[in-house]
PDB file of C-alpha atoms and ligand atoms in Angstrom:
ATOM      1  CA  UNK A  72      14.168 -11.434  12.085  1.00 49.00           C
ATOM      2  CA  UNK A  73      13.758  -8.225  14.085  1.00 52.00           C
ATOM      3  CA  UNK A  74      16.736  -5.950  14.431  1.00 52.00           C
ATOM      4  CA  UNK A  75      17.089  -2.468  15.886  1.00 68.00           C
ATOM      5  CA  UNK A  76      18.722  -1.195  12.712  1.00 89.00           C
ATOM      6  CA  UNK A  77      15.993  -1.419  10.126  1.00 92.00           C
ATOM      7  CA  UNK A  78      17.157  -2.513   6.705  1.00 95.00           C
ATOM      8  CA  UNK A  79      16.371   0.244   4.199  1.00 95.00           C
ATOM      9  CA  UNK A  80      15.228  -2.031   1.362  1.00 96.00           C
ATOM     10  CA  UNK A  81      13.079  -4.079   3.740  1.00 96.00           C
ATOM     11  CA  UNK A  82      11.487  -0.861   4.987  1.00 97.00           C
ATOM     12  CA  UNK A  83      10.713   0.388   1.456  1.00 96.00           C
ATOM     13  CA  UNK A  84       9.457  -3.083   0.453  1.00 96.00           C
ATOM     14  CA  UNK A  85       7.097  -3.155   3.444  1.00 97.00           C
ATOM     15  CA  UNK A  86       5.847   0.380   2.715  1.00 97.00           C
ATOM     16  CA  UNK A  87       5.279  -0.563  -0.935  1.00 97.00           C
ATOM     17  CA  UNK A  88       2.667  -3.008   0.401  1.00 97.00           C
ATOM     18  CA  UNK A  89       0.630  -0.085   1.743  1.00 97.00           C
ATOM     19  CA  UNK A  90      -1.841   1.039  -0.933  1.00 97.00           C
ATOM     20  CA  UNK A  91      -1.596   4.798  -1.330  1.00 98.00           C
ATOM     21  CA  UNK A  92      -3.350   7.537  -3.239  1.00 98.00           C
ATOM     22  CA  UNK A  93      -1.537   9.242  -6.108  1.00 98.00           C
ATOM     23  CA  UNK A  94      -1.695  13.027  -6.063  1.00 99.00           C
ATOM     24  CA  UNK A  95      -0.125  16.009  -7.759  1.00 99.00           C
ATOM     25  CA  UNK A  96       0.492  18.826  -5.288  1.00 99.00           C
ATOM     26  CA  UNK A  97       0.884  22.227  -6.921  1.00 99.00           C
ATOM     27  CA  UNK A  98       1.704  25.739  -5.849  1.00 98.00           C
ATOM     28  CA  UNK A  99       2.617  29.101  -7.375  1.00 98.00           C
ATOM     29  CA  UNK A 100       5.550  31.172  -6.121  1.00 97.00           C
ATOM     30  CA  UNK A 101       5.735  34.947  -5.608  1.00 95.00           C
ATOM     31  CA  UNK A 102       6.898  35.519  -9.187  1.00 96.00           C
ATOM     32  CA  UNK A 103       4.097  33.413 -10.664  1.00 97.00           C
ATOM     33  CA  UNK A 104       6.217  30.296 -11.249  1.00 98.00           C
ATOM     34  CA  UNK A 105       4.296  27.006 -11.133  1.00 98.00           C
ATOM     35  CA  UNK A 106       5.588  24.070  -9.081  1.00 98.00           C
ATOM     36  CA  UNK A 107       4.284  20.551  -8.681  1.00 98.00           C
ATOM     37  CA  UNK A 108       5.255  17.049  -7.649  1.00 99.00           C
ATOM     38  CA  UNK A 109       3.739  13.586  -7.550  1.00 98.00           C
ATOM     39  CA  UNK A 110       3.047  12.602  -3.959  1.00 98.00           C
ATOM     40  CA  UNK A 111       1.557   9.409  -2.547  1.00 98.00           C
ATOM     41  CA  UNK A 112       2.029  10.521   1.068  1.00 98.00           C
ATOM     42  CA  UNK A 113      -1.210  12.515   1.064  1.00 98.00           C
ATOM     43  CA  UNK A 114      -3.507  11.875   3.999  1.00 98.00           C
ATOM     44  CA  UNK A 115      -6.392  13.307   5.930  1.00 98.00           C
ATOM     45  CA  UNK A 116      -5.240  14.591   9.341  1.00 98.00           C
ATOM     46  CA  UNK A 117      -8.098  16.300  11.192  1.00 98.00           C
ATOM     47  CA  UNK A 118     -11.805  16.902  10.673  1.00 98.00           C
ATOM     48  CA  UNK A 119     -12.142  19.875  13.060  1.00 98.00           C
ATOM     49  CA  UNK A 120     -10.379  21.899  11.849  1.00 98.00           C
ATOM     50  CA  UNK A 121     -10.157  20.256   8.422  1.00 98.00           C
ATOM     51  CA  UNK A 122      -6.466  19.422   7.970  1.00 99.00           C
ATOM     52  CA  UNK A 123      -4.567  17.263   5.493  1.00 99.00           C
ATOM     53  CA  UNK A 124      -0.883  16.451   5.118  1.00 99.00           C
ATOM     54  CA  UNK A 125       1.601  15.584   2.419  1.00 99.00           C
ATOM     55  CA  UNK A 126       5.289  14.802   2.911  1.00 98.00           C
ATOM     56  CA  UNK A 127       7.925  16.382   0.672  1.00 99.00           C
ATOM     57  CA  UNK A 128      11.570  15.368   0.349  1.00 98.00           C
ATOM     58  CA  UNK A 129      13.792  18.158   1.702  1.00 98.00           C
ATOM     59  CA  UNK A 130      16.101  17.674  -1.311  1.00 98.00           C
ATOM     60  CA  UNK A 131      13.312  18.006  -3.909  1.00 98.00           C
ATOM     61  CA  UNK A 132      13.533  20.884  -6.393  1.00 98.00           C
ATOM     62  CA  UNK A 133      10.031  21.889  -5.303  1.00 98.00           C
ATOM     63  CA  UNK A 134      10.767  21.988  -1.554  1.00 98.00           C
ATOM     64  CA  UNK A 135      11.560  25.692  -1.235  1.00 98.00           C
ATOM     65  CA  UNK A 136       8.468  26.707  -3.219  1.00 98.00           C
ATOM     66  CA  UNK A 137       6.154  24.599  -1.045  1.00 98.00           C
ATOM     67  CA  UNK A 138       7.557  25.532   2.368  1.00 98.00           C
ATOM     68  CA  UNK A 139       7.328  29.238   1.493  1.00 98.00           C
ATOM     69  CA  UNK A 140       3.903  28.991  -0.166  1.00 97.00           C
ATOM     70  CA  UNK A 141       0.757  30.590   1.164  1.00 98.00           C
ATOM     71  CA  UNK A 142      -1.414  27.878  -0.397  1.00 98.00           C
ATOM     72  CA  UNK A 143      -1.132  24.579  -2.210  1.00 98.00           C
ATOM     73  CA  UNK A 144      -3.557  22.387  -4.157  1.00 99.00           C
ATOM     74  CA  UNK A 145      -3.659  18.592  -3.982  1.00 99.00           C
ATOM     75  CA  UNK A 146      -5.028  16.914  -7.116  1.00 98.00           C
ATOM     76  CA  UNK A 147      -6.103  13.346  -6.341  1.00 98.00           C
ATOM     77  CA  UNK A 148      -5.497  11.497  -9.602  1.00 98.00           C
ATOM     78  CA  UNK A 149      -8.087   9.382 -11.374  1.00 98.00           C
ATOM     79  CA  UNK A 150      -7.281   5.853 -12.574  1.00 98.00           C
ATOM     80  CA  UNK A 151      -6.583   7.011 -16.150  1.00 97.00           C
ATOM     81  CA  UNK A 152      -4.063   9.692 -15.085  1.00 98.00           C
ATOM     82  CA  UNK A 153      -0.960   7.588 -14.363  1.00 98.00           C
ATOM     83  CA  UNK A 154       0.873   9.403 -17.202  1.00 98.00           C
ATOM     84  CA  UNK A 155       0.503  12.657 -15.228  1.00 98.00           C
ATOM     85  CA  UNK A 156       1.888  10.918 -12.127  1.00 98.00           C
ATOM     86  CA  UNK A 157       4.979   9.806 -14.049  1.00 98.00           C
ATOM     87  CA  UNK A 158       5.507  13.263 -15.580  1.00 98.00           C
ATOM     88  CA  UNK A 159       5.312  15.079 -12.231  1.00 98.00           C
ATOM     89  CA  UNK A 160       7.818  12.645 -10.713  1.00 98.00           C
ATOM     90  CA  UNK A 161      10.399  13.233 -13.479  1.00 98.00           C
ATOM     91  CA  UNK A 162      13.425  15.425 -12.735  1.00 98.00           C
ATOM     92  CA  UNK A 163      14.778  18.148 -14.982  1.00 97.00           C
ATOM     93  CA  UNK A 164      11.737  18.516 -17.236  1.00 97.00           C
ATOM     94  CA  UNK A 165       9.003  21.134 -17.507  1.00 97.00           C
ATOM     95  CA  UNK A 166       6.230  19.173 -15.801  1.00 98.00           C
ATOM     96  CA  UNK A 167       3.645  21.734 -16.957  1.00 98.00           C
ATOM     97  CA  UNK A 168       4.634  21.641 -20.658  1.00 96.00           C
ATOM     98  CA  UNK A 169       1.782  19.298 -21.656  1.00 95.00           C
ATOM     99  CA  UNK A 170      -0.729  22.066 -20.915  1.00 96.00           C
ATOM    100  CA  UNK A 171      -3.199  19.846 -19.047  1.00 96.00           C
ATOM    101  CA  UNK A 172      -3.017  21.935 -15.853  1.00 98.00           C
ATOM    102  CA  UNK A 173      -5.702  24.603 -15.684  1.00 98.00           C
ATOM    103  CA  UNK A 174      -6.124  27.493 -13.284  1.00 98.00           C
ATOM    104  CA  UNK A 175      -8.242  26.073 -10.472  1.00 98.00           C
ATOM    105  CA  UNK A 176      -8.989  26.944  -6.839  1.00 98.00           C
ATOM    106  CA  UNK A 177      -7.213  30.145  -5.644  1.00 98.00           C
ATOM    107  CA  UNK A 178      -5.473  30.432  -9.031  1.00 98.00           C
ATOM    108  CA  UNK A 179      -3.481  27.231  -8.415  1.00 98.00           C
ATOM    109  CA  UNK A 180      -2.719  24.737 -11.200  1.00 98.00           C
ATOM    110  CA  UNK A 181      -5.130  21.809 -11.218  1.00 98.00           C
ATOM    111  CA  UNK A 182      -6.569  18.997 -13.278  1.00 98.00           C
ATOM    112  CA  UNK A 183     -10.163  19.362 -14.444  1.00 97.00           C
ATOM    113  CA  UNK A 184     -10.696  15.574 -14.357  1.00 97.00           C
ATOM    114  CA  UNK A 185      -9.014  14.849 -11.031  1.00 98.00           C
ATOM    115  CA  UNK A 186     -10.839  12.382  -8.767  1.00 98.00           C
ATOM    116  CA  UNK A 187     -10.774  15.214  -6.216  1.00 98.00           C
ATOM    117  CA  UNK A 188      -9.036  18.527  -5.575  1.00 98.00           C
ATOM    118  CA  UNK A 189      -8.232  19.757  -2.085  1.00 99.00           C
ATOM    119  CA  UNK A 190      -7.078  23.377  -1.825  1.00 98.00           C
ATOM    120  CA  UNK A 191      -5.235  24.339   1.343  1.00 98.00           C
ATOM    121  CA  UNK A 192      -3.617  27.192   3.168  1.00 98.00           C
ATOM    122  CA  UNK A 193      -0.201  26.167   4.475  1.00 98.00           C
ATOM    123  CA  UNK A 194      -1.017  25.646   8.179  1.00 98.00           C
ATOM    124  CA  UNK A 195       2.225  24.185   9.548  1.00 98.00           C
ATOM    125  CA  UNK A 196       5.478  22.508   8.522  1.00 98.00           C
ATOM    126  CA  UNK A 197       6.653  19.676  10.738  1.00 98.00           C
ATOM    127  CA  UNK A 198      10.094  18.084  10.557  1.00 98.00           C
ATOM    128  CA  UNK A 199       9.835  14.485   9.339  1.00 98.00           C
ATOM    129  CA  UNK A 200      13.402  13.223   9.017  1.00 98.00           C
ATOM    130  CA  UNK A 201      14.505  13.674   5.405  1.00 98.00           C
ATOM    131  CA  UNK A 202      11.018  14.963   4.534  1.00 98.00           C
ATOM    132  CA  UNK A 203       8.998  18.011   5.563  1.00 98.00           C
ATOM    133  CA  UNK A 204       5.418  17.317   6.569  1.00 99.00           C
ATOM    134  CA  UNK A 205       3.293  20.013   4.962  1.00 99.00           C
ATOM    135  CA  UNK A 206       0.072  20.443   6.886  1.00 99.00           C
ATOM    136  CA  UNK A 207      -2.696  22.169   4.970  1.00 99.00           C
ATOM    137  CA  UNK A 208      -5.877  23.771   6.316  1.00 98.00           C
ATOM    138  CA  UNK A 209      -8.536  22.879   3.767  1.00 99.00           C
ATOM    139  CA  UNK A 210     -10.211  25.920   2.209  1.00 98.00           C
ATOM    140  CA  UNK A 211     -11.931  24.537  -0.908  1.00 98.00           C
ATOM    141  CA  UNK A 212     -12.830  21.110  -2.265  1.00 98.00           C
ATOM    142  CA  UNK A 213     -13.916  19.687  -5.601  1.00 98.00           C
ATOM    143  CA  UNK A 214     -14.916  16.064  -6.078  1.00 98.00           C
ATOM    144  CA  UNK A 215     -15.017  14.387  -9.490  1.00 97.00           C
ATOM    145  CA  UNK A 216     -16.608  11.186 -10.738  1.00 95.00           C
ATOM    146  CA  UNK A 217     -13.441   9.317 -11.731  1.00 92.00           C
ATOM    147  CA  UNK A 218     -12.263   6.222  -9.886  1.00 96.00           C
ATOM    148  CA  UNK A 219      -9.097   7.158  -7.926  1.00 98.00           C
ATOM    149  CA  UNK A 220      -5.660   5.907  -8.955  1.00 98.00           C
ATOM    150  CA  UNK A 221      -3.955   3.678  -6.384  1.00 98.00           C
ATOM    151  CA  UNK A 222      -0.225   3.017  -5.920  1.00 98.00           C
ATOM    152  CA  UNK A 223       0.762  -0.298  -4.372  1.00 97.00           C
ATOM    153  CA  UNK A 224       3.573  -2.805  -4.847  1.00 96.00           C
ATOM    154  CA  UNK A 225       5.297  -0.104  -6.943  1.00 96.00           C
ATOM    155  CA  UNK A 226       2.530  -0.222  -9.565  1.00 98.00           C
ATOM    156  CA  UNK A 227      -0.408   1.951 -10.461  1.00 98.00           C
ATOM    157  CA  UNK A 228      -3.827   0.346 -10.304  1.00 97.00           C
ATOM    158  CA  UNK A 229      -7.422   0.957  -9.439  1.00 94.00           C
ATOM    159  CA  UNK A 230      -9.331   0.001  -6.283  1.00 89.00           C
ATOM    160  CA  UNK A 231     -10.981  -3.392  -6.482  1.00 85.00           C
ATOM    161  CA  UNK A 232     -14.640  -3.011  -5.479  1.00 80.00           C
ATOM    162  CA  UNK A 233     -15.492  -5.009  -2.353  1.00 76.00           C
ATOM    163  CA  UNK A 234     -18.914  -5.996  -1.115  1.00 71.00           C
ATOM    164  CA  UNK A 235     -18.354  -4.602   2.387  1.00 75.00           C
ATOM    165  CA  UNK A 236     -19.320  -0.931   2.538  1.00 72.00           C
ATOM    166  CA  UNK A 237     -17.843   0.820   5.558  1.00 74.00           C
ATOM    167  CA  UNK A 238     -19.805   4.051   5.191  1.00 75.00           C
ATOM    168  CA  UNK A 239     -18.849   7.556   6.175  1.00 67.00           C
ATOM    169  CA  UNK A 240     -17.133   8.134   9.495  1.00 62.00           C
TER     170      UNK A 240
HETATM  171  C1  LIG B  35       4.054   7.228  -7.171  1.00 70.33           C
HETATM  172  C2  LIG B  35       5.026   8.243  -6.643  1.00 70.33           C
HETATM  173  C3  LIG B  35       4.807   8.799  -5.390  1.00 70.33           C
HETATM  174  C4  LIG B  35       5.677   9.766  -4.862  1.00 70.33           C
HETATM  175  N1  LIG B  35       5.415  10.300  -3.639  1.00 70.33           N
HETATM  176  C5  LIG B  35       6.238  11.242  -3.139  1.00 70.33           C
HETATM  177  C6  LIG B  35       5.945  11.876  -1.900  1.00 70.33           C
HETATM  178  O1  LIG B  35       4.935  11.590  -1.239  1.00 70.33           O
HETATM  179  N2  LIG B  35       6.814  12.828  -1.446  1.00 70.33           N
HETATM  180  C7  LIG B  35       7.942  13.188  -2.146  1.00 70.33           C
HETATM  181  O2  LIG B  35       8.686  14.049  -1.681  1.00 70.33           O
HETATM  182  N3  LIG B  35       8.231  12.612  -3.339  1.00 70.33           N
HETATM  183  C8  LIG B  35       7.399  11.676  -3.852  1.00 70.33           C
HETATM  184  N4  LIG B  35       7.673  11.124  -5.071  1.00 70.33           N
HETATM  185  C9  LIG B  35       8.852  11.610  -5.830  1.00 70.33           C
HETATM  186  C10 LIG B  35       8.562  13.002  -6.463  1.00 70.33           C
HETATM  187  O3  LIG B  35       7.428  12.941  -7.290  1.00 70.33           O
HETATM  188  C11 LIG B  35       9.754  13.520  -7.296  1.00 70.33           C
HETATM  189  O4  LIG B  35      10.154  12.555  -8.190  1.00 70.33           O
HETATM  190  C12 LIG B  35      10.902  13.902  -6.393  1.00 70.33           C
HETATM  191  O5  LIG B  35      10.468  14.953  -5.547  1.00 70.33           O
HETATM  192  C13 LIG B  35      12.160  14.377  -7.163  1.00 70.33           C
HETATM  193  O6  LIG B  35      11.836  15.526  -7.819  1.00 70.33           O
HETATM  194  P1  LIG B  35      12.810  16.750  -8.116  1.00 70.33           P
HETATM  195  O7  LIG B  35      13.373  16.474  -9.474  1.00 70.33           O
HETATM  196  O8  LIG B  35      11.839  17.897  -8.134  1.00 70.33           O
HETATM  197  O9  LIG B  35      13.832  16.894  -7.062  1.00 70.33           O
HETATM  198  C14 LIG B  35       6.808  10.158  -5.615  1.00 70.33           C
HETATM  199  C15 LIG B  35       7.032   9.603  -6.891  1.00 70.33           C
HETATM  200  C16 LIG B  35       6.142   8.667  -7.403  1.00 70.33           C
HETATM  201  C17 LIG B  35       6.389   8.095  -8.777  1.00 70.33           C
END
């Protein structure tokens, strides 16, 4: 039944049906501190100029670092990197303690075996309710060979190959 007041659990259940990428966005603050979070809200936004977006909870411990950053790096995780996704979603731990993050594009922390890395300059911050929409102007790209990790129905998985190739836009 449709109602004007959308039920919160129905909304999250519906959105869980939308397959999403799994990324780790990272940045470095003015004193050299490293910050990162798991984000499935990553999306392409514009081709000319090349823009991407990722949404970050205003209450997240990483929010201040990202909204004041000059640049950030989005690591698109490969199918065998779900452990990294869980670690960078955990609160109150040193997410970088495992030592798997290397210095990548523009000195930002990144994963050598990511399915892709997209390095951005912070272009704009748009208000998105309880989240901030971080818009990045893409400045450097790396693509890897790994199959990307997918998040759907609250589980990690891998894309199921389909016979229909859509091709590049
Ligand atoms: C698969 C997955 C996807 C997530 N996507 C987002 C996201 O797009 N934006 C966001 O703000 N938090 C997202 N989170 C939650 C954050 O990773 C993190 O847990 C949250 O910001 C709380 O972190 P804090 O301890 O730094 O406050 C996601 C978590 C998981 C497990």
